[in-house]
Tab-separated table of C-alpha atoms in Angstrom:
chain	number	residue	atom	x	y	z
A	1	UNK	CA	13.037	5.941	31.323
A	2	UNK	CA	12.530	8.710	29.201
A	3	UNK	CA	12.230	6.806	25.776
A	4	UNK	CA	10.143	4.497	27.841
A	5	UNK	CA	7.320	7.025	28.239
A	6	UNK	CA	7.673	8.023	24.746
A	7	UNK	CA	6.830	4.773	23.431
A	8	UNK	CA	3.867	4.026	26.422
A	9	UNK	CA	2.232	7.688	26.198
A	10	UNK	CA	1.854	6.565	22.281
A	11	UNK	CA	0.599	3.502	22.511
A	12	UNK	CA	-2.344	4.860	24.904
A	13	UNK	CA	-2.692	7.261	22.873
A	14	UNK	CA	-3.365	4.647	20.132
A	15	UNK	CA	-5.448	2.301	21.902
A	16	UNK	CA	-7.958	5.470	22.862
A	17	UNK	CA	-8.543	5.995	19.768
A	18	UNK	CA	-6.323	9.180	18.984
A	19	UNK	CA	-5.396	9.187	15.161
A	20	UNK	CA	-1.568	8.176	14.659
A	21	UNK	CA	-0.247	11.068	13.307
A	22	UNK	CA	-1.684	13.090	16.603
A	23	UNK	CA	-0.387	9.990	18.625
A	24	UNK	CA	3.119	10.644	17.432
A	25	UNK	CA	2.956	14.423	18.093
A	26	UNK	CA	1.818	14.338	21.842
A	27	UNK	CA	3.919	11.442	22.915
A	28	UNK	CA	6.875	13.611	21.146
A	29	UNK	CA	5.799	17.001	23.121
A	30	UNK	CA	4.924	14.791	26.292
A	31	UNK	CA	8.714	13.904	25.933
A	32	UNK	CA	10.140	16.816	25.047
A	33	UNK	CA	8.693	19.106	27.653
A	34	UNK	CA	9.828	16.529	30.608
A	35	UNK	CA	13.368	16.395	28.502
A	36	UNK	CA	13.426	20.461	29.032
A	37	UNK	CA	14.116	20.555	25.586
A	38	UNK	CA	13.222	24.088	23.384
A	39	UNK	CA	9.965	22.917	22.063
A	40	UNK	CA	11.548	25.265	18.665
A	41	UNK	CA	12.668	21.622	18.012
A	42	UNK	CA	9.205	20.791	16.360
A	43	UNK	CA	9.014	22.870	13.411
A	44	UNK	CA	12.158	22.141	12.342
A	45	UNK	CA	11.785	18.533	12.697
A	46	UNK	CA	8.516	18.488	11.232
A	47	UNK	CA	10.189	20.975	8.284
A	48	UNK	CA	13.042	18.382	7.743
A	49	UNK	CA	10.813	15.468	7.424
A	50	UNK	CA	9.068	17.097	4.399
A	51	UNK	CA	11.716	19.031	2.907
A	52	UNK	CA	12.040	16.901	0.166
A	53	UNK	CA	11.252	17.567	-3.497
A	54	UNK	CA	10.423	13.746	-4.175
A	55	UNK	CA	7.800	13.901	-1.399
A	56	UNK	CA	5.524	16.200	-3.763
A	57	UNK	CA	4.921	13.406	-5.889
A	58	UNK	CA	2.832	11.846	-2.976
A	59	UNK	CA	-0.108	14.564	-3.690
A	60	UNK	CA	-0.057	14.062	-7.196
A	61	UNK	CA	-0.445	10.255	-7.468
A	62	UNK	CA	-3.276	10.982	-4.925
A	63	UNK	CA	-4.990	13.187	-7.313
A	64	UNK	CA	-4.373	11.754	-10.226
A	65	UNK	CA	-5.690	8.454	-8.690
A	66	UNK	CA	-8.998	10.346	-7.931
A	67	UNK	CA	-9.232	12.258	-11.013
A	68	UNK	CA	-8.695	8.774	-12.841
A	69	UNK	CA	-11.209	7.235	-10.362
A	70	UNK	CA	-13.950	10.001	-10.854
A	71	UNK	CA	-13.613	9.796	-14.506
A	72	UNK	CA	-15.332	6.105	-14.242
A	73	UNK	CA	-11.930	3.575	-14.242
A	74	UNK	CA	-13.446	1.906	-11.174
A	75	UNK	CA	-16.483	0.496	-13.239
A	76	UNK	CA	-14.106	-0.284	-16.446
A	77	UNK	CA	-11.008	-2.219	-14.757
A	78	UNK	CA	-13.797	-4.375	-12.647
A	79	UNK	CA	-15.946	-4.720	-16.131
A	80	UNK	CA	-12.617	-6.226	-17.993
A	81	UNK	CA	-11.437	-8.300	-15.313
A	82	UNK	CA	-15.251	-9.731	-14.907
A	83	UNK	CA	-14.866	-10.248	-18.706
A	84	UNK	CA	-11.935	-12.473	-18.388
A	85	UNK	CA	-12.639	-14.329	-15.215
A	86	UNK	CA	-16.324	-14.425	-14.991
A	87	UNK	CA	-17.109	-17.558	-16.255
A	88	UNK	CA	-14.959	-19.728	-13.690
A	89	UNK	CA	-16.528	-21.170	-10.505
A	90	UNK	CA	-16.099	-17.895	-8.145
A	91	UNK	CA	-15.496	-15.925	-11.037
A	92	UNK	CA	-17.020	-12.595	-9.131
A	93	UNK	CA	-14.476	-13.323	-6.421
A	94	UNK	CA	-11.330	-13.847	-9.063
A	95	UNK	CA	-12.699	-10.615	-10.693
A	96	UNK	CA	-12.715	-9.065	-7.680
A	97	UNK	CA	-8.715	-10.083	-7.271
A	98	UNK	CA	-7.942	-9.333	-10.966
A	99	UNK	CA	-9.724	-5.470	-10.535
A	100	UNK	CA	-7.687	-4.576	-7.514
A	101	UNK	CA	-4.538	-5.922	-9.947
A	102	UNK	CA	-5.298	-3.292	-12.210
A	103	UNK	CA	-6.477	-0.709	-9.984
A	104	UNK	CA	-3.228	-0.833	-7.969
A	105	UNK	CA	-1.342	0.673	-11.125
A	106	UNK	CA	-3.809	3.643	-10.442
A	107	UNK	CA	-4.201	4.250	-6.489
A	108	UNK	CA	-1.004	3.661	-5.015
A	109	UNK	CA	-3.011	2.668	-1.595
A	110	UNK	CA	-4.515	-0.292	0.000
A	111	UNK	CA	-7.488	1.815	1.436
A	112	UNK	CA	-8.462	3.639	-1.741
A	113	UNK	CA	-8.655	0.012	-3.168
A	114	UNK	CA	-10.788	-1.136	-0.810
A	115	UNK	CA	-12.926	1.741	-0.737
A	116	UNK	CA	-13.598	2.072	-4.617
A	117	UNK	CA	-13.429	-1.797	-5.111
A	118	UNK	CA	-15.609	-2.882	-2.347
A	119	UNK	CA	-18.157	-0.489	-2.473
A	120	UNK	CA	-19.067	-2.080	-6.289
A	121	UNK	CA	-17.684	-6.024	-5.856
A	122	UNK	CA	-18.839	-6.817	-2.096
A	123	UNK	CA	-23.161	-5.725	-2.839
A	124	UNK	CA	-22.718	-7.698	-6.229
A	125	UNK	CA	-20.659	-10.744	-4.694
A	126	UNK	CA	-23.592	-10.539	-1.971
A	127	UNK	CA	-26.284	-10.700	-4.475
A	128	UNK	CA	-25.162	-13.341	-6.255
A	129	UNK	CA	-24.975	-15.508	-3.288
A	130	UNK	CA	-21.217	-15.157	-2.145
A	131	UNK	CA	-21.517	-14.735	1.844
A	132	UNK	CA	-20.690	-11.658	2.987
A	133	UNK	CA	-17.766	-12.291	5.335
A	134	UNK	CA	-16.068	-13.890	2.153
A	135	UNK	CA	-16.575	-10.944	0.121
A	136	UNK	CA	-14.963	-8.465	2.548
A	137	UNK	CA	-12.290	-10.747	3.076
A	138	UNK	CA	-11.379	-11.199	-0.649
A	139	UNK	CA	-11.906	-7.475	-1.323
A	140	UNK	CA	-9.511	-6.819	1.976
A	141	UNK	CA	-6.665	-9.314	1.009
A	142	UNK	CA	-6.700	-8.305	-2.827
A	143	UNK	CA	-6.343	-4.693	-1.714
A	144	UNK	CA	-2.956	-5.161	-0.556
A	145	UNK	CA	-1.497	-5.784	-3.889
A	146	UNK	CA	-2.573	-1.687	-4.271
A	147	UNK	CA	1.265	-0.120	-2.413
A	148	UNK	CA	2.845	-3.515	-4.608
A	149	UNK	CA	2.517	-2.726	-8.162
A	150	UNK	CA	3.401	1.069	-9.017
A	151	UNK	CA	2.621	3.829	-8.185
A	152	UNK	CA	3.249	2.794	-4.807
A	153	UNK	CA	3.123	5.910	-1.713
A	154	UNK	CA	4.704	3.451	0.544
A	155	UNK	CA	7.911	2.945	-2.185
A	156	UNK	CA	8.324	6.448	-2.504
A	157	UNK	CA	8.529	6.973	1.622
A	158	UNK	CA	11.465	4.149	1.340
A	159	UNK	CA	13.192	5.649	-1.734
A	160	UNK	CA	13.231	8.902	0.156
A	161	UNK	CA	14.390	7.542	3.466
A	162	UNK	CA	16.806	5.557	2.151
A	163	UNK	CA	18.289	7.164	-1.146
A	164	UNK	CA	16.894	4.316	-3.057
A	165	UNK	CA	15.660	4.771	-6.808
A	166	UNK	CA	12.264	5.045	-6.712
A	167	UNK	CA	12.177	3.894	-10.495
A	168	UNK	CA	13.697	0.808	-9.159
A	169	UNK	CA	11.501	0.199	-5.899
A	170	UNK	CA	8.863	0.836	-7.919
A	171	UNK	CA	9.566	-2.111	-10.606
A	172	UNK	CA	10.769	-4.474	-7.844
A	173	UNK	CA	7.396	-4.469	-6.455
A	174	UNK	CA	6.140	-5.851	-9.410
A	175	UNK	CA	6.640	-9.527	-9.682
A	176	UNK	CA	5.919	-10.057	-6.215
A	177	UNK	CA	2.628	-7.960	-6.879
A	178	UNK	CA	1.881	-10.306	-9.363
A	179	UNK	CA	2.617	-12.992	-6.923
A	180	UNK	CA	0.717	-11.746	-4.509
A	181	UNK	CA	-2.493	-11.418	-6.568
A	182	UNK	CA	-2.423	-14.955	-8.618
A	183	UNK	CA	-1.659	-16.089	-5.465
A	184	UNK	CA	-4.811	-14.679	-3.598
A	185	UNK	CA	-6.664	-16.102	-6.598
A	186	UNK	CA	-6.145	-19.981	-5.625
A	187	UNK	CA	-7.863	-19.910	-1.763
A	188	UNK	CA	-10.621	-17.532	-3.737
A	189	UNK	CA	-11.030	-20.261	-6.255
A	190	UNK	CA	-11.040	-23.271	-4.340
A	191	UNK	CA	-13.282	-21.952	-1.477
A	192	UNK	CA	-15.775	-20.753	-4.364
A	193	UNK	CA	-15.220	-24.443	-5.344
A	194	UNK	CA	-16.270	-26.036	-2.252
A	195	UNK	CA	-18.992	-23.641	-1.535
A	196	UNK	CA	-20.511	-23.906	-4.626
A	197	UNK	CA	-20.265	-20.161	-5.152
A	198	UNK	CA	-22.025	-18.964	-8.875
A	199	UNK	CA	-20.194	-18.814	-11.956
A	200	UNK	CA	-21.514	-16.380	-15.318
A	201	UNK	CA	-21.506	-16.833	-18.505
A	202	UNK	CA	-18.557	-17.108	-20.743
A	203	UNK	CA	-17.783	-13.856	-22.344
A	204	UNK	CA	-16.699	-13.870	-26.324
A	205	UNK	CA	-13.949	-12.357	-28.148
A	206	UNK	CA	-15.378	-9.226	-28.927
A	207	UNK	CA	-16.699	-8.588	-25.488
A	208	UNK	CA	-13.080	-9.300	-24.207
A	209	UNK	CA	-11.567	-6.735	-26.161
A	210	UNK	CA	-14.397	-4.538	-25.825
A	211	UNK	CA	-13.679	-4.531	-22.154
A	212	UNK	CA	-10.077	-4.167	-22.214
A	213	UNK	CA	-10.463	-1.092	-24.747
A	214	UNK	CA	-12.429	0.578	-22.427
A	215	UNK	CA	-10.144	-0.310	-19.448
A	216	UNK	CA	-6.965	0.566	-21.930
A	217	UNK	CA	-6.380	4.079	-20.794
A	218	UNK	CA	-6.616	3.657	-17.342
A	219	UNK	CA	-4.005	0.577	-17.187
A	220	UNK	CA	-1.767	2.599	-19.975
A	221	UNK	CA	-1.282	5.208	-17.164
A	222	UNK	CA	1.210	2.798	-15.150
A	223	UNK	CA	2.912	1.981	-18.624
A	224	UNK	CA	3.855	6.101	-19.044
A	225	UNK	CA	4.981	5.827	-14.996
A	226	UNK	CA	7.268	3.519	-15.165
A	227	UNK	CA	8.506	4.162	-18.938
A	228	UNK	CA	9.341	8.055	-18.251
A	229	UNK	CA	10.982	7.474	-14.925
A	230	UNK	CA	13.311	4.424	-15.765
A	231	UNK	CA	13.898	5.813	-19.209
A	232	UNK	CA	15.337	8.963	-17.336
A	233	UNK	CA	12.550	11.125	-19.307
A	234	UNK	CA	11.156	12.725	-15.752
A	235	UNK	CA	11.267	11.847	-12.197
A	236	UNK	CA	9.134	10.538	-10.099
A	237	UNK	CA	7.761	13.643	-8.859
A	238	UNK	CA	7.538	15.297	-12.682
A	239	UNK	CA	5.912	11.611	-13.352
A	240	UNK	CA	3.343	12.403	-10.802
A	241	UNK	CA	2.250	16.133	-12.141
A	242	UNK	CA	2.313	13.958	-15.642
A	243	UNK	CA	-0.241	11.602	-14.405
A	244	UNK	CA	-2.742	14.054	-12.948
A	245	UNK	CA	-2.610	16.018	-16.717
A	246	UNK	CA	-3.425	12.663	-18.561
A	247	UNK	CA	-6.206	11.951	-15.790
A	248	UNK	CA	-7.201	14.821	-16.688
A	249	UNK	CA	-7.523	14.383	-20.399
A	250	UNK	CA	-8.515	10.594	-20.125
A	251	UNK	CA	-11.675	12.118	-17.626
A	252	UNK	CA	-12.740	14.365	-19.759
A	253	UNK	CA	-12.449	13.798	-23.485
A	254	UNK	CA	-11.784	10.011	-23.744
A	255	UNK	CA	-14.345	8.535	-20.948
A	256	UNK	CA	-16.147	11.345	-20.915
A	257	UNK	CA	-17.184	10.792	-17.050
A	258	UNK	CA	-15.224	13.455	-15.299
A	259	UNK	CA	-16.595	16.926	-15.593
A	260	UNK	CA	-15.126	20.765	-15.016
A	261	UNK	CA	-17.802	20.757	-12.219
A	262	UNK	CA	-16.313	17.271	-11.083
A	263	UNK	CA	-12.594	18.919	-10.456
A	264	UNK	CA	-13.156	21.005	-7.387
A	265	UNK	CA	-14.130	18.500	-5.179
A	266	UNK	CA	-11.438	16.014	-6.191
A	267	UNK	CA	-8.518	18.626	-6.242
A	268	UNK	CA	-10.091	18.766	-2.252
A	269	UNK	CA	-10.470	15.623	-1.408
A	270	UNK	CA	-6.945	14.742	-2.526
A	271	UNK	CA	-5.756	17.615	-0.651
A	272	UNK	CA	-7.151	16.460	2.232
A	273	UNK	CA	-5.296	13.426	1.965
A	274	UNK	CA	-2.209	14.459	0.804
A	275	UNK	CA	-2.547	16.692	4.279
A	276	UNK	CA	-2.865	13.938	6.669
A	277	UNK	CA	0.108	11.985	5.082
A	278	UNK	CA	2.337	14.829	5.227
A	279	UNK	CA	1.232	15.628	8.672
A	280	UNK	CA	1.772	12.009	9.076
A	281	UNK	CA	4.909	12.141	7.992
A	282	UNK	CA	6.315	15.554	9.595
A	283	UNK	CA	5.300	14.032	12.939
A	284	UNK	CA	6.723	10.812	12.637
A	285	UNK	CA	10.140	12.410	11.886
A	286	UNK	CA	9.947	14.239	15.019
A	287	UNK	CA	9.254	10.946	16.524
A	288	UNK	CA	12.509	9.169	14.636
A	289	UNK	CA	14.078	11.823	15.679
A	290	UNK	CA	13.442	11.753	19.514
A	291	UNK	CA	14.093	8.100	18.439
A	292	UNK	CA	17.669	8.804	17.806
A	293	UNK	CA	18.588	10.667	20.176
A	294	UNK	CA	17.930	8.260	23.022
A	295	UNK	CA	19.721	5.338	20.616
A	296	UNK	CA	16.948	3.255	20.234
A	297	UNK	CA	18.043	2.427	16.279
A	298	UNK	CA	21.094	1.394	17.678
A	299	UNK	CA	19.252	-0.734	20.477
A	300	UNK	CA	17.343	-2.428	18.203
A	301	UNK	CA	19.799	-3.220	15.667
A	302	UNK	CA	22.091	-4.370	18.874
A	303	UNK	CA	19.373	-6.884	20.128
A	304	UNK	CA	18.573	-8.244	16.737
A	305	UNK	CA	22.116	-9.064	15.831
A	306	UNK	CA	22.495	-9.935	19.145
A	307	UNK	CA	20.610	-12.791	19.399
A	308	UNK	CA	21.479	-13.718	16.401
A	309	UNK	CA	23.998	-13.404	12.948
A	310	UNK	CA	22.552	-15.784	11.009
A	311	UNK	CA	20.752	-14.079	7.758
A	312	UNK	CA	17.765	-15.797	7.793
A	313	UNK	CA	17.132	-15.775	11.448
A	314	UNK	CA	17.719	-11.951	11.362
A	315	UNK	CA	15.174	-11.942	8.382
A	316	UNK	CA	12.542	-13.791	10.160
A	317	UNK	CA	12.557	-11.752	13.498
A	318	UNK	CA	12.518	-8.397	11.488
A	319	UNK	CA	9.438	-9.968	9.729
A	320	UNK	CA	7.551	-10.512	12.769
A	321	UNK	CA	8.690	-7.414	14.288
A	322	UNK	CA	6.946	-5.355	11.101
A	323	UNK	CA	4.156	-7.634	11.431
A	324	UNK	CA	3.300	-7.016	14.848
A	325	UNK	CA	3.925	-3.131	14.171
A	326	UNK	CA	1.595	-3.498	11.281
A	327	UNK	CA	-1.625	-4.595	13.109
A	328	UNK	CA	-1.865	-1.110	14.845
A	329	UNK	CA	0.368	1.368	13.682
A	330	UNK	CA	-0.300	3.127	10.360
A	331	UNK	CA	1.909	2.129	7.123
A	332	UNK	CA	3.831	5.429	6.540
A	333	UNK	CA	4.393	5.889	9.915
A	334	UNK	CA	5.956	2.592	10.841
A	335	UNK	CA	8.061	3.055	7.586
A	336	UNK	CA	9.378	6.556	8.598
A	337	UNK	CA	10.072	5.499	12.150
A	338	UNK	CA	11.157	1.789	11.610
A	339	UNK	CA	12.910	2.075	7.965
A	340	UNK	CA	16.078	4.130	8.931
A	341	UNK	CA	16.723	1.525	12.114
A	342	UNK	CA	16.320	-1.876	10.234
A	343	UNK	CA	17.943	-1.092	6.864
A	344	UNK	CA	21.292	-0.800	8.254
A	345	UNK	CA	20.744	-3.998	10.369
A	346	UNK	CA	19.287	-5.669	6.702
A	347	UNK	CA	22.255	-4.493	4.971
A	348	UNK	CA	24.843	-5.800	7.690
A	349	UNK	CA	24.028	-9.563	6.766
A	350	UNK	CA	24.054	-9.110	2.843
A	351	UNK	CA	20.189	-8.046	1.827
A	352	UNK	CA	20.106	-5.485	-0.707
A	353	UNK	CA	18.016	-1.873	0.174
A	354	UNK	CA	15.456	-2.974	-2.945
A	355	UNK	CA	14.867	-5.989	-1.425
A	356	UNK	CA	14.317	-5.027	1.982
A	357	UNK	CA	12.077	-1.826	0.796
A	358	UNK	CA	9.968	-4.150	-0.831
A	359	UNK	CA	9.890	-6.507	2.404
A	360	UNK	CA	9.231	-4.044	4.223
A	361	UNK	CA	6.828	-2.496	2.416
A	362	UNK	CA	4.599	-5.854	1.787
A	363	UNK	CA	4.994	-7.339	5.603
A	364	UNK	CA	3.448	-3.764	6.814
A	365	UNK	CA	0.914	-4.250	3.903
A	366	UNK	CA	-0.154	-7.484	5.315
A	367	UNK	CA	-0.880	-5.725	8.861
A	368	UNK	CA	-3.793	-3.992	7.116
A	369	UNK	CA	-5.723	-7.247	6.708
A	370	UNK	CA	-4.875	-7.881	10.314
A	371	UNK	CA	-6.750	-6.818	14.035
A	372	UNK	CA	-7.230	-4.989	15.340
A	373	UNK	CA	-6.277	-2.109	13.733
A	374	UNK	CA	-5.940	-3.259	9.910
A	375	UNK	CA	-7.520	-0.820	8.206
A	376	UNK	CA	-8.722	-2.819	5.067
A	377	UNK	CA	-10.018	-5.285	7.112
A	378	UNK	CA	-12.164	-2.025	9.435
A	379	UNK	CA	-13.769	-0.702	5.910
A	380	UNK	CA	-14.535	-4.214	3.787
A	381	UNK	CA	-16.582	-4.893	7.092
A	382	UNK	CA	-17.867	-2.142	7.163
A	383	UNK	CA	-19.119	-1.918	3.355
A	384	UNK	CA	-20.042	-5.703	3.487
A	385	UNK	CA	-22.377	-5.052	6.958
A	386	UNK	CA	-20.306	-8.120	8.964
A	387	UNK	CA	-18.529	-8.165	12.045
A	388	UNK	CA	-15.089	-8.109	11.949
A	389	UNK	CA	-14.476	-11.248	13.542
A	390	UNK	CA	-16.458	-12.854	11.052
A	391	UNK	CA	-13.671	-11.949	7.974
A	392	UNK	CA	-10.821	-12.341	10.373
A	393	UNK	CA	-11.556	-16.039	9.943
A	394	UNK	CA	-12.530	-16.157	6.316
A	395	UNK	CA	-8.943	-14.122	5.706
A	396	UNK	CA	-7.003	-17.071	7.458
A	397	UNK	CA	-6.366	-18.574	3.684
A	398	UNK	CA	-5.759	-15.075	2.263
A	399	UNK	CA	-2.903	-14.385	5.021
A	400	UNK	CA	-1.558	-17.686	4.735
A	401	UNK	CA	-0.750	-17.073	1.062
A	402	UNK	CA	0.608	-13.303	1.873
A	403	UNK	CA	3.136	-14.843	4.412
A	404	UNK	CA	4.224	-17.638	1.540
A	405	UNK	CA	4.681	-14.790	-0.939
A	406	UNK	CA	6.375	-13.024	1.567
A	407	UNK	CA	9.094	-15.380	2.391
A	408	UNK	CA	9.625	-15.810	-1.225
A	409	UNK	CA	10.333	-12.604	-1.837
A	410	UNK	CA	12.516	-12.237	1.699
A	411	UNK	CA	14.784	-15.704	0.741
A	412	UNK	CA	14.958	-15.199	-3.356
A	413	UNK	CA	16.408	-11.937	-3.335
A	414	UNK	CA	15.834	-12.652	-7.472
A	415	UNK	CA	11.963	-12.196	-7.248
A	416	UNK	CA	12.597	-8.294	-6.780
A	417	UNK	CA	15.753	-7.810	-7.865
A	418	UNK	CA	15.721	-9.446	-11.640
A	419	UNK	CA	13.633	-6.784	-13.505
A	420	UNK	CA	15.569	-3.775	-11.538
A	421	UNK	CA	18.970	-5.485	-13.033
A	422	UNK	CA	17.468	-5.163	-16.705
A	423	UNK	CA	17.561	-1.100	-16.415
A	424	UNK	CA	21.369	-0.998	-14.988
C-alpha cells in the first residue's frame, strides 16, 4: 500500500504539470511522513546521491558545451556538414543529421541539441521549402544521437551507479551513435526524395576543407576526451575541467566569438543547469531509496524473470519497460531510479553492464522523441511553430529506425563492446 501511493502521488504529480525532480521529492515526503519515518532521512539521502567526485564532471561538460557553443561552433559544425551533404536531394535535412553528429561530441544532451540545432536548421529547412512538421521531426530524431557519442551526461549517471568505466561507456556509445545517425539519414533522404524537397549546389574542394578547418577545433575537443581518459592521462571529471579551459581558449583566441563579457552569463546559465540535474539527481536517490526499502528492485527483477528466463525475452520486456518510462519521466531520473533494479536482472542472463548502459541509455533516449512528454519532440515544435501531433506522425520513420538500431545493439553485444575490448 505504501509503495503504492509513492508511485500514484508521483505520477499526479507528473501529469499536473509539477517538474520531475519536485515530483520525486513530494511523493518521497508524502511517503515518508505517513511511514513515520525521521524526515532527517532527506538530507542524507539527497547528500549520498551526490557525494560522488565523478558527478562534478556533469557541470563541467555543461559549461564547456556552452562556452564552446557561445564561441560560434553551432554555426561552424552545421556550415561543414552543409558543405558535405548539401548538394544531395534533402541535403538541408542530411545536414541537419550530420550537425547534430558533430555537435553531440560537444553537448552531451539531447535538449541542448535541439535547442542550438533547431533554432538555425528548422527556419532555413522552412525557407527552402521543407514542411515544417518534417523539419522538427528530423531536428528531434537527430538530437538523440547527442547522450550517444561522448561526452554523454546520461553515461556518466550509469558509470557512477554502476561502477562502470566511464572511459568505456563512453566509447561503447560510439558505433551505435554512428548507427543511429547514418541510420536517421536514409528515411530523411528518401522522404526528401519523394517530396521533391530542394537540393544546393555542390560545394568544391577548397570549400570542404575550408569548412572542416573552421569546424576542426570544436570536433578535436571529443578527440582530447576520449584520448586523456582511456589513455589514463585524467579522469573523467579532470577531463571535464580540461574541456571548459580549451573552450575557453578555442572562444576566445581561435574563433574569436566568445568574449570576457560573454563568460558571466554562460558560467550562469550552466549553473543553472548543472543545479536542476543535481537536484534531479539528489531527489531521485531519495526516491531509489524509498524504492528499496519496500523491495520493489527485487519485485521487479522477480516478475521479469518470472515470466520468463529466456535472454532475449527478458531483453525485449526491459526494452519496453524503459520505453514506456521514457515518454514521461525525465532521462536521469529514470536512470537513477531504474538502473540499480534492472542491471542485476541484465546481468543474471549473460548481458554485460557496457552493453546494458548503453541500452539503457539509447531506449530512454528514444522516449524524448516520444508523447507526450518527449522533450525534443515539445521544443522542435515549438521552434518549428507546428502542433505536436503533426511531427508525431512525420517521426514514425525516424522511430522506426531508432528501434532497429536499438535491437542491434541489444542482440550483437559486439556493436558496443568491440572498440571497449581494444583499450583492455
Amino acid at each position: 500500500m505504501m509503495a503504492g501511493l509513492l508511485f500514484i502521488s508521483f505520477i499526479v504529480l507528473i501529469f499536473l504539470g509539477v517538474p520531475v525532480a519536485f515530483s520525486l521529492g513530494v511523493s518521497s515526503l508524502l511517503y515518508l511522513i505517513i511511514a513515520d519515518i525521521p524526515l532527517s532521512i532527506i538530507p542524507q539521502r539527497m547528500f549520498g546521491g551526490l557525494n560522488s567526485f565523478t558527478l562534478l564532471c556533469i557541470p563541467g561538460f555543461i559549461l564547456a558545451g556552452n562556452l564552446m557553443n557561445a564561441g560560434g561552433i553551432t554555426d561552424r559544425i552545421i556550415h561543414f556538414a552543409n558543405s558535405l551533404l548539401g548538394h544531395i536531394r534533402g541535403g538541408l535535412g542530411l545536414a541537419n543529421v550530420g550537425a547534430s553528429m558533430g555537435f553531440a561530441g560537444i553537448s552531451g544532451t539531447a535538449l541542448a541539441d535541439t535547442a542550438s540545432i533547431g533554432s538555425v536548421m528548422i527556419p532555413s529547412m522552412k525557407k527552402q521549402g521543407y514542411g515544417a512538421g518534417f523539419s522538427s521531426a528530423v531536428t528531434a530524431s537527430s538530437s538523440v544521437v547527442g547522450p550517444i557519442i561522448p561526452p554523454s551526461l546520461p553515461m556518466i549517471i550509469v558509470g557512477t551507479l554502476g561502477a562502470i568505466s566511464i572511459g568505456d561507456l563512453f566509447v561503447a556509445g560510439v558505433i551505435p551513435g554512428a548507427l543511429l545517425g547514418l541510420g536517421l539519414m536514409i528515411p530523411t533522404y528518401l522522404i526528401s526524395v519523394k517530396r521533391n524537397y530542394p537540393k544546393g549546389e555542390r560545394s568544391s574542394l577548397k570549400e570542404i576543407f575550408s569548412s572542416f578547418w573552421g569546424a576542426f577545433w570544436a570536433l578535436f575537443m571529443t578527440v582530447i576526451i576520449l584520448y586523456g581518459i582511456l589513455g589514463g592521462y585524467f579522469t573523467p571529471t579532470e577531463a571535464s575541467i580540461i574541456a571548459v579551459l580549451y573552450a575557453i581558449i578555442v572562444g576566445l583566441f581561435i574563433y574569436r566569438e566568445l568574449t570576457i563579457k560573454d563568460l558571466p552569463g554562460v558560467i550562469l546559465n550552466s549553473m543553472t543547469t548543472a543545479a536542476s540535474i543535481m537536484l534531479l539527481v539528489a531527489f531521485a536517490n531519495l526516491f531509489g531509496w524509498i524504492m528499496t526499502r519496500e523491495q520493489i528492485p527485487q519485485m521487479i527483477a522477480d516478475s521479469i524473470l518470472g515470466f520468463s528466463t529466456n535472454a532475449a525475452v527478458v531483453i525485449l520486456l526491459i526494452m519496453l519497460l524503459l520505453l514506456f518510462v521514457g515518454t514521461f519521466m525525465e532521462t536521469i531520473a529514470a536512470l537513477v531510479i531504474l538502473f540499480p533494479v534492472l542491471l542485476p536482472v541484465a546481468t543474471q542472463i549473460g548481458m554485460d553492464p557496457i552493453q546494458f548502459g548503453v541500452v539503457m541509455v539509447l531506449t530512454l533516449m528514444l522516449g524524448l522523441m516520444t508523447p507526450p512528454v518527449g522533450v525534443c519532440l515539445f521544443v522542435a515544435s515549438q521552434i518549428g511553430r507546428v502542433s505536436m501531433g503533426k511531427v508525431t506522425i512525420e517521426l514514425i520513420p525516424f522511430f522506426a529506425v531508432g528501434i532497429f538500431v536499438l535491437l542491434l545493439v541489444a542482440f550483437v553485444p559486439q556493436v558496443t563492446l568491440f572498440l571497449p575490448s581494444l583499450f583492455e
